Amino acid sequence: MRGQALKGHLDLLLLAILADGARHGYAIIDELRERSDEAFDLPEGTVYPALHRLQKGGFLSSEWTEVQGRRRRTYRLTEQGRGALGEQRVAWNNFTEAMSRVLKGAAWPDTP
Amino acid sequence: MRGQALKGHLDLLLLAILADGARHGYAIIDELRERSDEAFDLPEGTVYPALHRLQKGGFLSSEWTEVQGRRRRTYRLTEQGRGALGEQRVAWNNFTEAMSRVLKGAAWPDTP
DNA sequence: GTTGACACATAGCTAAACATAGTATAGATT
DNA sequence: AATCTATACTATGTTTAGCTATGTGTCAAC
């Protein structure tokens, strides 16, 4: 996927993944890749800072766990995060609808 | 509409508007606002630099016209711009489909 | 003992949307 | 006459957020 498409929509993706249950960062990356059919193959440098930002904003909580010698930081949605997910879903729907209205008006270059 | 949602999708919008015929910057802003039902009310500081960027990239051509004492720079799609519009439409579809796949998996906070 | 998957962190770059301000004309309002 | 509003473009600077790059460390496999 071309790079900057998900600008501004990454938070929604992360919140949506975590709405299905608490996960650690690496697992979130995996699941994003799988659910999107490889479309979203996000680098760690994208996801980890975003998770930190969301936690700082109060949308996520986290705790350290240790699994077979490997430390993991497991994130889960807060109440506020659940609310934000709902809002961002609505915003996403509004956005795509506005996009379609604009795109619908335009002539298709490939179809005469 | 919340500001930064269209990050990375503005070019597609501009190309789509211009696919219906040549227009000058201010008219593009107007039509974007109308077609989107006020959702996209973009400031000039967003649109004009984007038009310059698209022209610099070879996707648009422009010429000065004078209408009732007011100078206008009228933009039109180049052949390359028409191609880019097609590509970006496909990319947009892929993007929204990937988003829905991720969002579909997630539990809705409002619906039990 | 080196490679590769797992798992996290962060300093710094960059692009792009946006804020802000400035220039200038035309027409309506005061 | 003066001011305001809409029209129309330009330039400068800020900010945000995704990404690159790099570093740390564990474990299993080869």
PDB file of C-alpha atoms (C1' of nucleotides) in Angstrom:
ATOM      1  CA  MET A   1       0.000   0.000   0.000  1.00  0.00           C
ATOM      2  CA  ARG A   2       1.204   3.438  -0.837  1.00  0.00           C
ATOM      3  CA  GLY A   3       2.619   5.104   2.173  1.00  0.00           C
ATOM      4  CA  GLN A   4       0.690   8.065   3.435  1.00  0.00           C
ATOM      5  CA  ALA A   5      -2.843   6.830   2.846  1.00  0.00           C
ATOM      6  CA  LEU A   6      -3.609   5.985   6.433  1.00  0.00           C
ATOM      7  CA  LYS A   7      -2.509   9.329   7.789  1.00  0.00           C
ATOM      8  CA  GLY A   8      -5.045  10.214  10.402  1.00  0.00           C
ATOM      9  CA  HIS A   9      -6.698   6.811  10.365  1.00  0.00           C
ATOM     10  CA  LEU A  10      -4.124   4.750  12.205  1.00  0.00           C
ATOM     11  CA  ASP A  11      -5.682   5.407  15.599  1.00  0.00           C
ATOM     12  CA  LEU A  12      -8.991   4.024  14.412  1.00  0.00           C
ATOM     13  CA  LEU A  13      -7.290   0.848  13.207  1.00  0.00           C
ATOM     14  CA  LEU A  14      -5.472   0.326  16.487  1.00  0.00           C
ATOM     15  CA  LEU A  15      -8.561   0.977  18.562  1.00  0.00           C
ATOM     16  CA  ALA A  16     -10.559  -1.405  16.380  1.00  0.00           C
ATOM     17  CA  ILE A  17      -8.048  -4.211  16.818  1.00  0.00           C
ATOM     18  CA  LEU A  18      -7.952  -3.717  20.559  1.00  0.00           C
ATOM     19  CA  ALA A  19     -11.745  -3.657  20.739  1.00  0.00           C
ATOM     20  CA  ASP A  20     -11.621  -7.404  20.180  1.00  0.00           C
ATOM     21  CA  GLY A  21      -9.450  -7.923  23.235  1.00  0.00           C
ATOM     22  CA  ALA A  22      -6.191  -6.877  24.829  1.00  0.00           C
ATOM     23  CA  ARG A  23      -3.061  -7.460  22.776  1.00  0.00           C
ATOM     24  CA  HIS A  24       0.601  -6.544  22.754  1.00  0.00           C
ATOM     25  CA  GLY A  25       2.150  -4.377  20.085  1.00  0.00           C
ATOM     26  CA  TYR A  26       3.722  -7.042  17.970  1.00  0.00           C
ATOM     27  CA  ALA A  27       0.499  -9.032  17.885  1.00  0.00           C
ATOM     28  CA  ILE A  28      -1.383  -5.920  16.817  1.00  0.00           C
ATOM     29  CA  ILE A  29       0.962  -5.516  13.874  1.00  0.00           C
ATOM     30  CA  ASP A  30       0.432  -9.144  12.898  1.00  0.00           C
ATOM     31  CA  GLU A  31      -3.300  -8.939  13.133  1.00  0.00           C
ATOM     32  CA  LEU A  32      -3.463  -5.714  11.180  1.00  0.00           C
ATOM     33  CA  ARG A  33      -1.513  -7.367   8.403  1.00  0.00           C
ATOM     34  CA  GLU A  34      -3.692 -10.453   8.404  1.00  0.00           C
ATOM     35  CA  ARG A  35      -7.061  -8.762   8.664  1.00  0.00           C
ATOM     36  CA  SER A  36      -6.182  -6.346   5.886  1.00  0.00           C
ATOM     37  CA  ASP A  37      -4.887  -9.065   3.546  1.00  0.00           C
ATOM     38  CA  GLU A  38      -1.335  -7.694   3.728  1.00  0.00           C
ATOM     39  CA  ALA A  39      -2.504  -4.199   2.819  1.00  0.00           C
ATOM     40  CA  PHE A  40      -1.444  -2.763   6.185  1.00  0.00           C
ATOM     41  CA  ASP A  41       2.043  -4.015   6.896  1.00  0.00           C
ATOM     42  CA  LEU A  42       3.080  -1.359   9.352  1.00  0.00           C
ATOM     43  CA  PRO A  43       6.604  -0.918  10.641  1.00  0.00           C
ATOM     44  CA  GLU A  44       7.201  -0.993  14.362  1.00  0.00           C
ATOM     45  CA  GLY A  45       8.329   2.614  14.290  1.00  0.00           C
ATOM     46  CA  THR A  46       4.817   3.501  13.239  1.00  0.00           C
ATOM     47  CA  VAL A  47       2.825   1.389  15.632  1.00  0.00           C
ATOM     48  CA  TYR A  48       4.739   1.654  18.901  1.00  0.00           C
ATOM     49  CA  PRO A  49       4.793   5.461  19.009  1.00  0.00           C
ATOM     50  CA  ALA A  50       1.116   5.472  18.110  1.00  0.00           C
ATOM     51  CA  LEU A  51       0.317   3.136  20.993  1.00  0.00           C
ATOM     52  CA  HIS A  52       2.298   5.357  23.354  1.00  0.00           C
ATOM     53  CA  ARG A  53       0.416   8.370  22.082  1.00  0.00           C
ATOM     54  CA  LEU A  54      -2.937   6.671  22.571  1.00  0.00           C
ATOM     55  CA  GLN A  55      -2.049   5.603  26.067  1.00  0.00           C
ATOM     56  CA  LYS A  56      -0.841   9.093  26.904  1.00  0.00           C
ATOM     57  CA  GLY A  57      -4.184  10.369  25.671  1.00  0.00           C
ATOM     58  CA  GLY A  58      -6.016   8.012  28.022  1.00  0.00           C
ATOM     59  CA  PHE A  59      -7.456   5.766  25.316  1.00  0.00           C
ATOM     60  CA  LEU A  60      -5.390   2.730  26.251  1.00  0.00           C
ATOM     61  CA  SER A  61      -3.966   1.214  29.381  1.00  0.00           C
ATOM     62  CA  SER A  62      -1.054  -1.183  29.405  1.00  0.00           C
ATOM     63  CA  GLU A  63       0.787  -3.615  31.605  1.00  0.00           C
ATOM     64  CA  TRP A  64       3.967  -5.626  31.345  1.00  0.00           C
ATOM     65  CA  THR A  65       3.711  -9.360  31.058  1.00  0.00           C
ATOM     66  CA  GLU A  66       6.413 -11.982  30.715  1.00  0.00           C
ATOM     67  CA  VAL A  67       5.948 -14.931  28.370  1.00  0.00           C
ATOM     68  CA  GLN A  68       8.795 -17.396  28.014  1.00  0.00           C
ATOM     69  CA  GLY A  69      11.467 -14.925  28.905  1.00  0.00           C
ATOM     70  CA  ARG A  70      10.062 -12.318  26.553  1.00  0.00           C
ATOM     71  CA  ARG A  71       8.564  -9.183  27.964  1.00  0.00           C
ATOM     72  CA  ARG A  72       5.443  -7.840  26.390  1.00  0.00           C
ATOM     73  CA  ARG A  73       3.481  -4.706  26.935  1.00  0.00           C
ATOM     74  CA  THR A  74      -0.152  -5.620  26.667  1.00  0.00           C
ATOM     75  CA  TYR A  75      -2.570  -2.868  25.749  1.00  0.00           C
ATOM     76  CA  ARG A  76      -6.273  -2.726  26.358  1.00  0.00           C
ATOM     77  CA  LEU A  77      -8.994  -0.183  25.585  1.00  0.00           C
ATOM     78  CA  THR A  78     -10.070   2.156  28.334  1.00  0.00           C
ATOM     79  CA  GLU A  79     -13.624   3.373  28.604  1.00  0.00           C
ATOM     80  CA  GLN A  80     -12.505   6.552  26.940  1.00  0.00           C
ATOM     81  CA  GLY A  81     -10.851   4.536  24.202  1.00  0.00           C
ATOM     82  CA  ARG A  82     -14.067   2.673  23.547  1.00  0.00           C
ATOM     83  CA  GLY A  83     -15.868   5.963  23.207  1.00  0.00           C
ATOM     84  CA  ALA A  84     -13.216   7.282  20.859  1.00  0.00           C
ATOM     85  CA  LEU A  85     -13.544   4.181  18.718  1.00  0.00           C
ATOM     86  CA  GLY A  86     -17.231   4.874  18.259  1.00  0.00           C
ATOM     87  CA  GLU A  87     -16.627   8.483  17.360  1.00  0.00           C
ATOM     88  CA  GLN A  88     -13.868   7.646  14.939  1.00  0.00           C
ATOM     89  CA  ARG A  89     -16.022   5.034  13.244  1.00  0.00           C
ATOM     90  CA  VAL A  90     -18.656   7.675  12.647  1.00  0.00           C
ATOM     91  CA  ALA A  91     -16.030  10.127  11.424  1.00  0.00           C
ATOM     92  CA  TRP A  92     -14.639   7.490   9.075  1.00  0.00           C
ATOM     93  CA  ASN A  93     -18.076   6.814   7.642  1.00  0.00           C
ATOM     94  CA  ASN A  94     -18.704  10.507   7.128  1.00  0.00           C
ATOM     95  CA  PHE A  95     -15.347  10.850   5.474  1.00  0.00           C
ATOM     96  CA  THR A  96     -15.840   7.993   3.031  1.00  0.00           C
ATOM     97  CA  GLU A  97     -19.332   9.202   2.184  1.00  0.00           C
ATOM     98  CA  ALA A  98     -18.054  12.687   1.462  1.00  0.00           C
ATOM     99  CA  MET A  99     -15.295  11.193  -0.669  1.00  0.00           C
ATOM    100  CA  SER A 100     -17.772   9.147  -2.690  1.00  0.00           C
ATOM    101  CA  ARG A 101     -19.974  12.154  -3.269  1.00  0.00           C
ATOM    102  CA  VAL A 102     -17.029  14.024  -4.730  1.00  0.00           C
ATOM    103  CA  LEU A 103     -15.728  11.060  -6.696  1.00  0.00           C
ATOM    104  CA  LYS A 104     -19.135  10.125  -8.023  1.00  0.00           C
ATOM    105  CA  GLY A 105     -19.472  13.432  -9.781  1.00  0.00           C
ATOM    106  CA  ALA A 106     -16.275  12.957 -11.672  1.00  0.00           C
ATOM    107  CA  ALA A 107     -15.965  11.354 -15.041  1.00  0.00           C
ATOM    108  CA  TRP A 108     -14.185   8.042 -15.101  1.00  0.00           C
ATOM    109  CA  PRO A 109     -11.144   8.238 -17.323  1.00  0.00           C
ATOM    110  CA  ASP A 110     -11.388   4.534 -18.169  1.00  0.00           C
ATOM    111  CA  THR A 111     -15.089   4.218 -18.848  1.00  0.00           C
ATOM    112  CA  PRO A 112     -16.583   6.211 -21.716  1.00  0.00           C
TER     113      PRO A 112
ATOM    114  CA  MET B   1     -15.098  17.569   9.328  1.00  0.00           C
ATOM    115  CA  ARG B   2     -12.169  16.974  11.538  1.00  0.00           C
ATOM    116  CA  GLY B   3      -9.159  18.437   9.926  1.00  0.00           C
ATOM    117  CA  GLN B   4      -6.524  15.906   9.137  1.00  0.00           C
ATOM    118  CA  ALA B   5      -8.686  13.100   7.822  1.00  0.00           C
ATOM    119  CA  LEU B   6      -7.943  13.727   4.184  1.00  0.00           C
ATOM    120  CA  LYS B   7      -4.207  13.535   4.602  1.00  0.00           C
ATOM    121  CA  GLY B   8      -2.940  11.827   1.528  1.00  0.00           C
ATOM    122  CA  HIS B   9      -6.278  11.936  -0.270  1.00  0.00           C
ATOM    123  CA  LEU B  10      -6.429  15.579  -1.235  1.00  0.00           C
ATOM    124  CA  ASP B  11      -4.756  14.981  -4.588  1.00  0.00           C
ATOM    125  CA  LEU B  12      -7.414  12.480  -5.531  1.00  0.00           C
ATOM    126  CA  LEU B  13     -10.143  14.988  -4.710  1.00  0.00           C
ATOM    127  CA  LEU B  14      -8.554  17.728  -6.772  1.00  0.00           C
ATOM    128  CA  LEU B  15      -7.934  15.447  -9.729  1.00  0.00           C
ATOM    129  CA  ALA B  16     -11.515  14.205  -9.551  1.00  0.00           C
ATOM    130  CA  ILE B  17     -12.938  17.713  -9.603  1.00  0.00           C
ATOM    131  CA  LEU B  18     -10.767  18.688 -12.540  1.00  0.00           C
ATOM    132  CA  ALA B  19     -11.726  15.542 -14.415  1.00  0.00           C
ATOM    133  CA  ASP B  20     -15.090  17.191 -15.017  1.00  0.00           C
ATOM    134  CA  GLY B  21     -13.478  20.151 -16.716  1.00  0.00           C
ATOM    135  CA  ALA B  22     -10.931  22.899 -16.231  1.00  0.00           C
ATOM    136  CA  ARG B  23     -11.452  25.157 -13.247  1.00  0.00           C
ATOM    137  CA  HIS B  24      -9.621  27.796 -11.267  1.00  0.00           C
ATOM    138  CA  GLY B  25      -8.581  27.324  -7.658  1.00  0.00           C
ATOM    139  CA  TYR B  26     -11.346  29.231  -5.974  1.00  0.00           C
ATOM    140  CA  ALA B  27     -13.994  27.405  -7.995  1.00  0.00           C
ATOM    141  CA  ILE B  28     -12.423  24.094  -7.022  1.00  0.00           C
ATOM    142  CA  ILE B  29     -12.755  25.016  -3.370  1.00  0.00           C
ATOM    143  CA  ASP B  30     -16.401  25.938  -3.907  1.00  0.00           C
ATOM    144  CA  GLU B  31     -17.221  22.771  -5.769  1.00  0.00           C
ATOM    145  CA  LEU B  32     -15.454  20.592  -3.215  1.00  0.00           C
ATOM    146  CA  ARG B  33     -17.558  22.157  -0.506  1.00  0.00           C
ATOM    147  CA  GLU B  34     -20.788  21.733  -2.451  1.00  0.00           C
ATOM    148  CA  ARG B  35     -20.220  18.228  -3.713  1.00  0.00           C
ATOM    149  CA  SER B  36     -19.232  17.026  -0.266  1.00  0.00           C
ATOM    150  CA  ASP B  37     -22.212  18.652   1.462  1.00  0.00           C
ATOM    151  CA  GLU B  38     -19.972  21.065   3.379  1.00  0.00           C
ATOM    152  CA  ALA B  39     -17.792  18.230   4.647  1.00  0.00           C
ATOM    153  CA  PHE B  40     -14.729  19.450   2.768  1.00  0.00           C
ATOM    154  CA  ASP B  41     -14.431  23.161   3.418  1.00  0.00           C
ATOM    155  CA  LEU B  42     -10.762  23.566   2.649  1.00  0.00           C
ATOM    156  CA  PRO B  43      -8.780  26.717   3.342  1.00  0.00           C
ATOM    157  CA  GLU B  44      -6.889  28.350   0.518  1.00  0.00           C
ATOM    158  CA  GLY B  45      -3.607  27.589   2.236  1.00  0.00           C
ATOM    159  CA  THR B  46      -4.397  23.933   1.701  1.00  0.00           C
ATOM    160  CA  VAL B  47      -5.655  23.929  -1.864  1.00  0.00           C
ATOM    161  CA  TYR B  48      -3.390  26.385  -3.657  1.00  0.00           C
ATOM    162  CA  PRO B  49      -0.123  24.764  -2.600  1.00  0.00           C
ATOM    163  CA  ALA B  50      -1.583  21.375  -3.525  1.00  0.00           C
ATOM    164  CA  LEU B  51      -2.420  22.657  -7.004  1.00  0.00           C
ATOM    165  CA  HIS B  52       1.093  23.995  -7.415  1.00  0.00           C
ATOM    166  CA  ARG B  53       2.478  20.674  -6.311  1.00  0.00           C
ATOM    167  CA  LEU B  54       0.303  18.774  -8.768  1.00  0.00           C
ATOM    168  CA  GLN B  55       1.301  21.055 -11.604  1.00  0.00           C
ATOM    169  CA  LYS B  56       4.956  20.721 -10.694  1.00  0.00           C
ATOM    170  CA  GLY B  57       4.479  16.971 -10.824  1.00  0.00           C
ATOM    171  CA  GLY B  58       3.074  17.209 -14.328  1.00  0.00           C
ATOM    172  CA  PHE B  59      -0.492  16.220 -13.420  1.00  0.00           C
ATOM    173  CA  LEU B  60      -1.991  19.620 -14.157  1.00  0.00           C
ATOM    174  CA  SER B  61      -1.398  22.446 -16.577  1.00  0.00           C
ATOM    175  CA  SER B  62      -2.531  25.996 -15.978  1.00  0.00           C
ATOM    176  CA  GLU B  63      -3.022  29.290 -17.721  1.00  0.00           C
ATOM    177  CA  TRP B  64      -3.922  32.786 -16.656  1.00  0.00           C
ATOM    178  CA  THR B  65      -7.253  34.190 -17.662  1.00  0.00           C
ATOM    179  CA  GLU B  66      -8.865  37.531 -16.937  1.00  0.00           C
ATOM    180  CA  VAL B  67     -12.544  37.694 -16.042  1.00  0.00           C
ATOM    181  CA  GLN B  68     -14.059  41.042 -15.133  1.00  0.00           C
ATOM    182  CA  GLY B  69     -10.836  42.537 -13.933  1.00  0.00           C
ATOM    183  CA  ARG B  70     -10.047  39.462 -11.888  1.00  0.00           C
ATOM    184  CA  ARG B  71      -7.175  37.261 -12.839  1.00  0.00           C
ATOM    185  CA  ARG B  72      -7.635  33.556 -12.522  1.00  0.00           C
ATOM    186  CA  ARG B  73      -5.302  30.659 -12.921  1.00  0.00           C
ATOM    187  CA  THR B  74      -7.265  27.934 -14.628  1.00  0.00           C
ATOM    188  CA  TYR B  75      -6.090  24.382 -14.135  1.00  0.00           C
ATOM    189  CA  ARG B  76      -6.766  21.387 -16.306  1.00  0.00           C
ATOM    190  CA  LEU B  77      -5.781  17.739 -16.142  1.00  0.00           C
ATOM    191  CA  THR B  78      -2.861  16.577 -18.235  1.00  0.00           C
ATOM    192  CA  GLU B  79      -2.755  13.132 -19.747  1.00  0.00           C
ATOM    193  CA  GLN B  80      -0.527  12.116 -16.861  1.00  0.00           C
ATOM    194  CA  GLY B  81      -2.989  13.591 -14.425  1.00  0.00           C
ATOM    195  CA  ARG B  82      -5.789  11.557 -15.933  1.00  0.00           C
ATOM    196  CA  GLY B  83      -3.722   8.440 -15.470  1.00  0.00           C
ATOM    197  CA  ALA B  84      -2.912   9.375 -11.892  1.00  0.00           C
ATOM    198  CA  LEU B  85      -6.607   9.865 -11.207  1.00  0.00           C
ATOM    199  CA  GLY B  86      -7.289   6.313 -12.312  1.00  0.00           C
ATOM    200  CA  GLU B  87      -4.490   4.926 -10.183  1.00  0.00           C
ATOM    201  CA  GLN B  88      -5.538   6.891  -7.147  1.00  0.00           C
ATOM    202  CA  ARG B  89      -9.122   5.776  -7.505  1.00  0.00           C
ATOM    203  CA  VAL B  90      -7.936   2.194  -7.410  1.00  0.00           C
ATOM    204  CA  ALA B  91      -5.686   2.930  -4.454  1.00  0.00           C
ATOM    205  CA  TRP B  92      -8.581   4.593  -2.647  1.00  0.00           C
ATOM    206  CA  ASN B  93     -10.797   1.564  -3.225  1.00  0.00           C
ATOM    207  CA  ASN B  94      -8.111  -0.766  -1.981  1.00  0.00           C
ATOM    208  CA  PHE B  95      -7.618   1.405   1.043  1.00  0.00           C
ATOM    209  CA  THR B  96     -11.280   1.554   2.011  1.00  0.00           C
ATOM    210  CA  GLU B  97     -11.654  -2.176   1.482  1.00  0.00           C
ATOM    211  CA  ALA B  98      -8.694  -2.889   3.723  1.00  0.00           C
ATOM    212  CA  MET B  99     -10.125  -0.538   6.321  1.00  0.00           C
ATOM    213  CA  SER B 100     -13.499  -2.282   6.267  1.00  0.00           C
ATOM    214  CA  ARG B 101     -11.883  -5.669   6.635  1.00  0.00           C
ATOM    215  CA  VAL B 102     -10.115  -4.473   9.762  1.00  0.00           C
ATOM    216  CA  LEU B 103     -13.131  -2.639  11.124  1.00  0.00           C
ATOM    217  CA  LYS B 104     -15.513  -5.474  10.372  1.00  0.00           C
ATOM    218  CA  GLY B 105     -13.643  -7.801  12.671  1.00  0.00           C
ATOM    219  CA  ALA B 106     -13.978  -5.455  15.587  1.00  0.00           C
ATOM    220  CA  ALA B 107     -16.801  -5.509  18.063  1.00  0.00           C
ATOM    221  CA  TRP B 108     -19.069  -2.529  17.900  1.00  0.00           C
ATOM    222  CA  PRO B 109     -19.113  -0.698  21.208  1.00  0.00           C
ATOM    223  CA  ASP B 110     -22.672   0.499  20.657  1.00  0.00           C
ATOM    224  CA  THR B 111     -24.279  -2.689  19.385  1.00  0.00           C
ATOM    225  CA  PRO B 112     -24.338  -5.759  21.648  1.00  0.00           C
TER     226      PRO B 112
ATOM    227  C1'  DG C   1      27.627 -19.132  16.535  1.00  0.00           C
ATOM    228  C1'  DT C   2      24.941 -17.058  13.358  1.00  0.00           C
ATOM    229  C1'  DT C   3      20.582 -16.334  11.560  1.00  0.00           C
ATOM    230  C1'  DG C   4      15.820 -15.209  12.004  1.00  0.00           C
ATOM    231  C1'  DA C   5      11.473 -14.558  14.403  1.00  0.00           C
ATOM    232  C1'  DC C   6       9.892 -12.320  18.432  1.00  0.00           C
ATOM    233  C1'  DA C   7       9.357  -7.915  21.169  1.00  0.00           C
ATOM    234  C1'  DC C   8      10.112  -3.166  22.448  1.00  0.00           C
ATOM    235  C1'  DA C   9      12.119   1.685  22.222  1.00  0.00           C
ATOM    236  C1'  DT C  10      13.374   6.206  20.298  1.00  0.00           C
ATOM    237  C1'  DA C  11      15.949   9.939  17.827  1.00  0.00           C
ATOM    238  C1'  DG C  12      15.421  12.220  13.735  1.00  0.00           C
ATOM    239  C1'  DC C  13      13.555  12.984   8.968  1.00  0.00           C
ATOM    240  C1'  DT C  14       9.969  14.410   5.955  1.00  0.00           C
ATOM    241  C1'  DA C  15       5.614  15.476   3.630  1.00  0.00           C
ATOM    242  C1'  DA C  16       1.601  17.583   3.719  1.00  0.00           C
ATOM    243  C1'  DA C  17      -2.259  19.996   5.672  1.00  0.00           C
ATOM    244  C1'  DC C  18      -3.023  24.142   7.842  1.00  0.00           C
ATOM    245  C1'  DA C  19      -2.619  28.908   9.966  1.00  0.00           C
ATOM    246  C1'  DT C  20      -1.592  33.351   8.978  1.00  0.00           C
ATOM    247  C1'  DA C  21      -0.855  37.244   6.527  1.00  0.00           C
ATOM    248  C1'  DG C  22      -0.480  39.944   2.480  1.00  0.00           C
ATOM    249  C1'  DT C  23      -2.022  41.777  -2.282  1.00  0.00           C
ATOM    250  C1'  DA C  24      -5.708  43.212  -5.321  1.00  0.00           C
ATOM    251  C1'  DT C  25     -10.405  43.885  -7.733  1.00  0.00           C
ATOM    252  C1'  DA C  26     -15.574  44.291  -7.824  1.00  0.00           C
ATOM    253  C1'  DG C  27     -19.851  45.102  -5.922  1.00  0.00           C
ATOM    254  C1'  DA C  28     -22.895  45.912  -2.116  1.00  0.00           C
ATOM    255  C1'  DT C  29     -23.746  48.345   2.118  1.00  0.00           C
ATOM    256  C1'  DT C  30     -23.424  52.065   5.231  1.00  0.00           C
TER     257       DT C  30
ATOM    258  C1'  DA D   1     -16.869  58.333   0.341  1.00  0.00           C
ATOM    259  C1'  DA D   2     -15.776  54.628   3.143  1.00  0.00           C
ATOM    260  C1'  DT D   3     -16.198  50.150   4.612  1.00  0.00           C
ATOM    261  C1'  DC D   4     -17.260  45.532   4.142  1.00  0.00           C
ATOM    262  C1'  DT D   5     -17.736  41.194   1.803  1.00  0.00           C
ATOM    263  C1'  DA D   6     -16.806  37.976  -1.741  1.00  0.00           C
ATOM    264  C1'  DT D   7     -13.635  36.826  -5.121  1.00  0.00           C
ATOM    265  C1'  DA D   8      -8.878  35.258  -6.282  1.00  0.00           C
ATOM    266  C1'  DC D   9      -4.026  34.229  -5.753  1.00  0.00           C
ATOM    267  C1'  DT D  10       0.649  34.047  -3.226  1.00  0.00           C
ATOM    268  C1'  DA D  11       4.118  33.203   0.355  1.00  0.00           C
ATOM    269  C1'  DT D  12       5.897  31.874   4.892  1.00  0.00           C
ATOM    270  C1'  DG D  13       5.993  29.290   8.706  1.00  0.00           C
ATOM    271  C1'  DT D  14       4.174  25.671  12.004  1.00  0.00           C
ATOM    272  C1'  DT D  15       2.738  21.206  13.342  1.00  0.00           C
ATOM    273  C1'  DT D  16       1.545  16.602  13.209  1.00  0.00           C
ATOM    274  C1'  DA D  17       2.231  11.976  12.414  1.00  0.00           C
ATOM    275  C1'  DG D  18       3.921   8.283   9.777  1.00  0.00           C
ATOM    276  C1'  DC D  19       8.238   6.355   8.709  1.00  0.00           C
ATOM    277  C1'  DT D  20      13.412   5.315   8.548  1.00  0.00           C
ATOM    278  C1'  DA D  21      16.983   3.784  10.965  1.00  0.00           C
ATOM    279  C1'  DT D  22      19.062   1.996  14.658  1.00  0.00           C
ATOM    280  C1'  DG D  23      19.555  -0.036  19.069  1.00  0.00           C
ATOM    281  C1'  DT D  24      18.448  -3.437  22.906  1.00  0.00           C
ATOM    282  C1'  DG D  25      17.437  -8.173  24.272  1.00  0.00           C
ATOM    283  C1'  DT D  26      15.349 -13.226  24.196  1.00  0.00           C
ATOM    284  C1'  DC D  27      14.656 -17.667  22.179  1.00  0.00           C
ATOM    285  C1'  DA D  28      14.719 -21.485  18.732  1.00  0.00           C
ATOM    286  C1'  DA D  29      16.776 -23.503  14.803  1.00  0.00           C
ATOM    287  C1'  DC D  30      20.430 -24.528  11.776  1.00  0.00           C
TER     288       DC D  30
END
